[in-house]
């Protein structure tokens, strides 16, 4: 009889699968389900990027290329990192992978040994701890408070460090909270990492989705020493509306990038070639389509926050986000109360009941390490967002 490996058995199943399956069933049955769970822009990939992919196909660029990425794309990534982040990297320090998630897995797999501790600020993107566990590492959670905007402090990080600490996974702007760390906060966290020689996996996939005058600052830009300790993760999924194209990249110290490139050559080989040519067009082409998308997200965010402010009177609360396209809606005041005779005991119950009775799909906060909240995305139309929040409010009024 086949036996599943320990490394795979150790991975927790997705807690959102049942909700996603139920939402799909309701839609198939003709129900109008409004989804706040989406983690991707609802915009089409800009035309010039699509055209670049078509041109690559027409030119016959359909063969294998170097496992770590097209030289021209790696140069474009280097230019982007220099222009946007003030970071100098050589093409040999860049690895092109099948999405930022793939880059994250490669980075952890290449640097974390069994038993190594990896510090993960919470709330966190649900994939981080599963990747760490899959690679034999031990997730160590440090919790940001609502008062701090769900951001952790350098003091909290220092207190979590042990002789087994190998890495910090650092995500700004953050999924699921929308938190954006300031340059000052990042420098304080970097000082702790430099002091203890802690590697930092810096997930910057949402860097262009920032509001209220906040600015993105990469922890790798703090100092030459910090740059050596940092593996920068980025991609084109969120900022360029290219989620289905599957392309991410990382930048790292030479030996780490070389090791990751070698591993990838055996695991997946190269990212599909036409996507790489399309990504060159994304990084080097006109920025107006992306700026228009960010402007639209900013308008939706403003409207959502205004409506959530009104919803406070019904028992909800929220933590104001400054980046990405998510808001954490605090709903723990309803726990222990009942709806339609059923007790709401946590965020999974809240998500299930909202879907069942209000036909609204949200993501339970327990998936992200905070059961007091649910995550709302504003990557949906203004009309759907307003209707969905009205449904949530109507639902809340009926809770006893």
Coordinates of C-alpha atoms in Angstrom, one line a residue, residues 22-211:
X22 CA -19.7 25.4 -1.8
X23 CA -19.6 28.8 -3.5
X24 CA -19.0 27.1 -6.8
X25 CA -22.0 24.8 -6.2
X26 CA -24.2 27.8 -5.4
X27 CA -23.1 29.6 -8.6
X28 CA -23.7 26.5 -10.7
X29 CA -27.2 26.4 -9.2
X30 CA -27.9 29.9 -10.4
X31 CA -27.3 31.8 -7.2
X32 CA -25.7 35.2 -7.3
X33 CA -22.7 34.8 -5.1
X34 CA -20.7 37.9 -4.3
X35 CA -17.1 37.0 -3.7
X36 CA -14.7 39.0 -1.5
X37 CA -12.2 36.2 -1.4
X38 CA -10.4 36.8 -4.7
X39 CA -6.7 37.3 -4.5
X40 CA -6.2 38.6 -8.0
X41 CA -6.9 41.8 -9.9
X42 CA -10.2 41.8 -11.8
X43 CA -8.6 43.6 -14.7
X44 CA -7.4 42.1 -18.0
X45 CA -3.7 41.9 -18.7
X46 CA -2.7 45.1 -20.6
X47 CA -2.8 44.8 -24.4
X48 CA 0.9 45.5 -25.0
X49 CA 1.8 42.6 -22.8
X50 CA -0.6 40.2 -24.5
X51 CA 0.8 41.4 -27.9
X52 CA 4.4 40.6 -26.8
X53 CA 3.3 37.1 -26.0
X54 CA 1.7 36.7 -29.4
X55 CA 4.7 38.2 -31.2
X56 CA 6.9 35.7 -29.4
X57 CA 4.8 32.8 -30.6
X58 CA 4.7 34.1 -34.1
X59 CA 8.5 34.4 -34.0
X60 CA 8.8 30.8 -33.0
X61 CA 10.0 31.4 -29.5
X62 CA 8.6 28.1 -28.3
X63 CA 11.7 26.2 -27.3
X64 CA 13.5 25.6 -24.0
X65 CA 15.5 28.4 -22.6
X66 CA 17.9 28.7 -19.7
X67 CA 16.3 27.2 -16.6
X68 CA 16.9 30.3 -14.5
X69 CA 15.4 32.6 -17.1
X70 CA 16.0 34.4 -20.4
X71 CA 19.1 36.6 -20.2
X72 CA 17.0 39.6 -21.6
X73 CA 14.4 39.1 -18.9
X74 CA 17.0 38.9 -16.1
X75 CA 18.5 42.1 -17.3
X76 CA 15.0 43.7 -17.3
X77 CA 14.5 42.6 -13.7
X78 CA 17.9 44.0 -12.7
X79 CA 16.9 47.3 -14.3
X80 CA 13.6 47.3 -12.5
X81 CA 15.2 46.6 -9.1
X82 CA 17.7 49.4 -9.7
X83 CA 15.1 51.9 -10.8
X84 CA 12.3 51.1 -8.4
X85 CA 14.2 49.9 -5.3
X86 CA 17.8 51.3 -5.6
X87 CA 19.2 47.7 -5.6
X88 CA 22.1 46.7 -7.7
X89 CA 22.0 43.0 -8.9
X90 CA 23.8 41.1 -11.7
X91 CA 21.7 38.8 -13.9
X92 CA 23.5 35.9 -12.3
X93 CA 21.7 36.8 -9.1
X94 CA 18.2 36.6 -10.6
X95 CA 16.1 33.5 -10.9
X96 CA 12.9 33.5 -13.0
X97 CA 10.3 31.0 -11.6
X98 CA 6.7 29.9 -12.1
X99 CA 5.1 32.6 -10.0
X100 CA 6.2 34.3 -6.8
X101 CA 4.9 31.3 -4.8
X102 CA 7.4 29.1 -6.7
X103 CA 10.1 31.6 -5.9
X104 CA 9.2 31.5 -2.3
X105 CA 9.3 27.7 -2.2
X106 CA 12.7 27.6 -4.0
X107 CA 14.2 30.2 -1.6
X108 CA 13.0 28.3 1.5
X109 CA 14.0 24.9 0.1
X110 CA 17.5 26.2 -0.7
X111 CA 18.2 27.8 2.6
X112 CA 16.2 26.1 5.4
X113 CA 17.4 22.9 7.0
X114 CA 15.3 20.5 9.1
X115 CA 14.7 22.0 12.5
X116 CA 15.6 25.5 11.5
X117 CA 13.1 28.1 12.9
X118 CA 11.5 30.5 10.5
X119 CA 9.8 33.6 12.0
X120 CA 6.5 34.5 10.4
X121 CA 4.7 37.7 11.4
X122 CA 0.9 37.1 11.8
X123 CA -1.6 37.5 10.3
X124 CA 0.3 35.8 7.5
X125 CA -0.3 34.6 4.0
X126 CA -1.5 31.0 4.5
X127 CA 1.2 29.5 2.2
X128 CA 4.2 30.6 4.3
X129 CA 4.0 28.1 7.1
X130 CA 3.1 25.3 4.8
X131 CA 6.2 25.9 2.7
X132 CA 8.4 26.1 5.8
X133 CA 6.9 22.8 7.1
X134 CA 7.3 21.1 3.7
X135 CA 11.0 22.0 3.8
X136 CA 11.5 20.7 7.3
X137 CA 11.6 24.0 9.0
X138 CA 9.6 25.1 12.1
X139 CA 7.3 28.1 11.8
X140 CA 7.5 30.6 14.7
X141 CA 4.7 33.1 14.8
X142 CA 5.0 36.7 16.0
X143 CA 1.6 38.4 16.3
X144 CA 1.0 42.0 15.2
X145 CA -1.7 43.8 17.1
X146 CA -4.7 45.7 15.8
X147 CA -3.3 48.8 17.5
X148 CA -0.1 48.5 15.5
X149 CA -2.0 47.9 12.2
X150 CA -1.1 44.2 12.4
X151 CA 2.6 45.1 12.1
X152 CA 5.2 43.5 14.3
X153 CA 8.0 45.5 16.0
X154 CA 11.7 45.0 16.1
X155 CA 11.4 44.3 19.9
X156 CA 9.0 41.5 19.2
X157 CA 11.3 40.1 16.6
X158 CA 14.3 40.2 19.0
X159 CA 12.3 38.4 21.6
X160 CA 11.4 35.6 19.1
X161 CA 15.0 34.9 18.0
X162 CA 16.7 31.7 19.3
X163 CA 19.9 29.9 18.3
X164 CA 17.7 27.9 15.8
X165 CA 16.4 31.0 14.0
X166 CA 17.4 30.9 10.3
X167 CA 15.0 33.2 8.5
X168 CA 12.3 35.9 8.8
X169 CA 9.6 35.9 6.2
X170 CA 8.7 39.6 5.7
X171 CA 5.8 40.7 3.6
X172 CA 5.1 44.4 2.9
X173 CA 2.6 45.4 1.6
X174 CA 1.0 42.5 3.4
X175 CA -1.5 39.9 2.4
X176 CA -3.9 39.5 4.2
X177 CA -3.8 42.7 6.2
X178 CA -2.8 45.4 3.7
X179 CA -0.2 46.6 6.2
X180 CA 2.7 48.7 4.9
X181 CA 5.8 49.0 7.0
X182 CA 7.6 52.4 6.9
X183 CA 11.2 52.8 6.1
X184 CA 12.0 53.5 9.8
X185 CA 10.2 50.4 10.9
X186 CA 12.0 48.3 8.3
X187 CA 15.4 49.7 9.4
X188 CA 14.7 48.7 13.0
X189 CA 13.7 45.2 11.9
X190 CA 16.8 44.9 9.7
X191 CA 19.1 45.8 12.6
X192 CA 17.8 42.8 14.5
X193 CA 18.4 40.6 11.4
X194 CA 21.9 41.9 10.9
X195 CA 22.7 41.5 14.6
X196 CA 21.8 37.8 14.5
X197 CA 22.7 37.0 10.9
X198 CA 19.1 36.1 10.0
X199 CA 18.1 35.6 6.4
X200 CA 15.1 37.5 5.2
X201 CA 12.7 36.3 2.6
X202 CA 11.2 39.7 1.5
X203 CA 7.9 39.1 -0.3
X204 CA 7.3 42.4 -2.3
X205 CA 4.7 41.1 -4.7
X206 CA 2.2 43.9 -3.8
X207 CA 4.8 46.7 -3.9
X208 CA 3.0 48.9 -6.5
X209 CA -0.4 48.7 -4.7
X210 CA 0.1 51.3 -2.0
X211 CA -2.1 54.2 -1.0

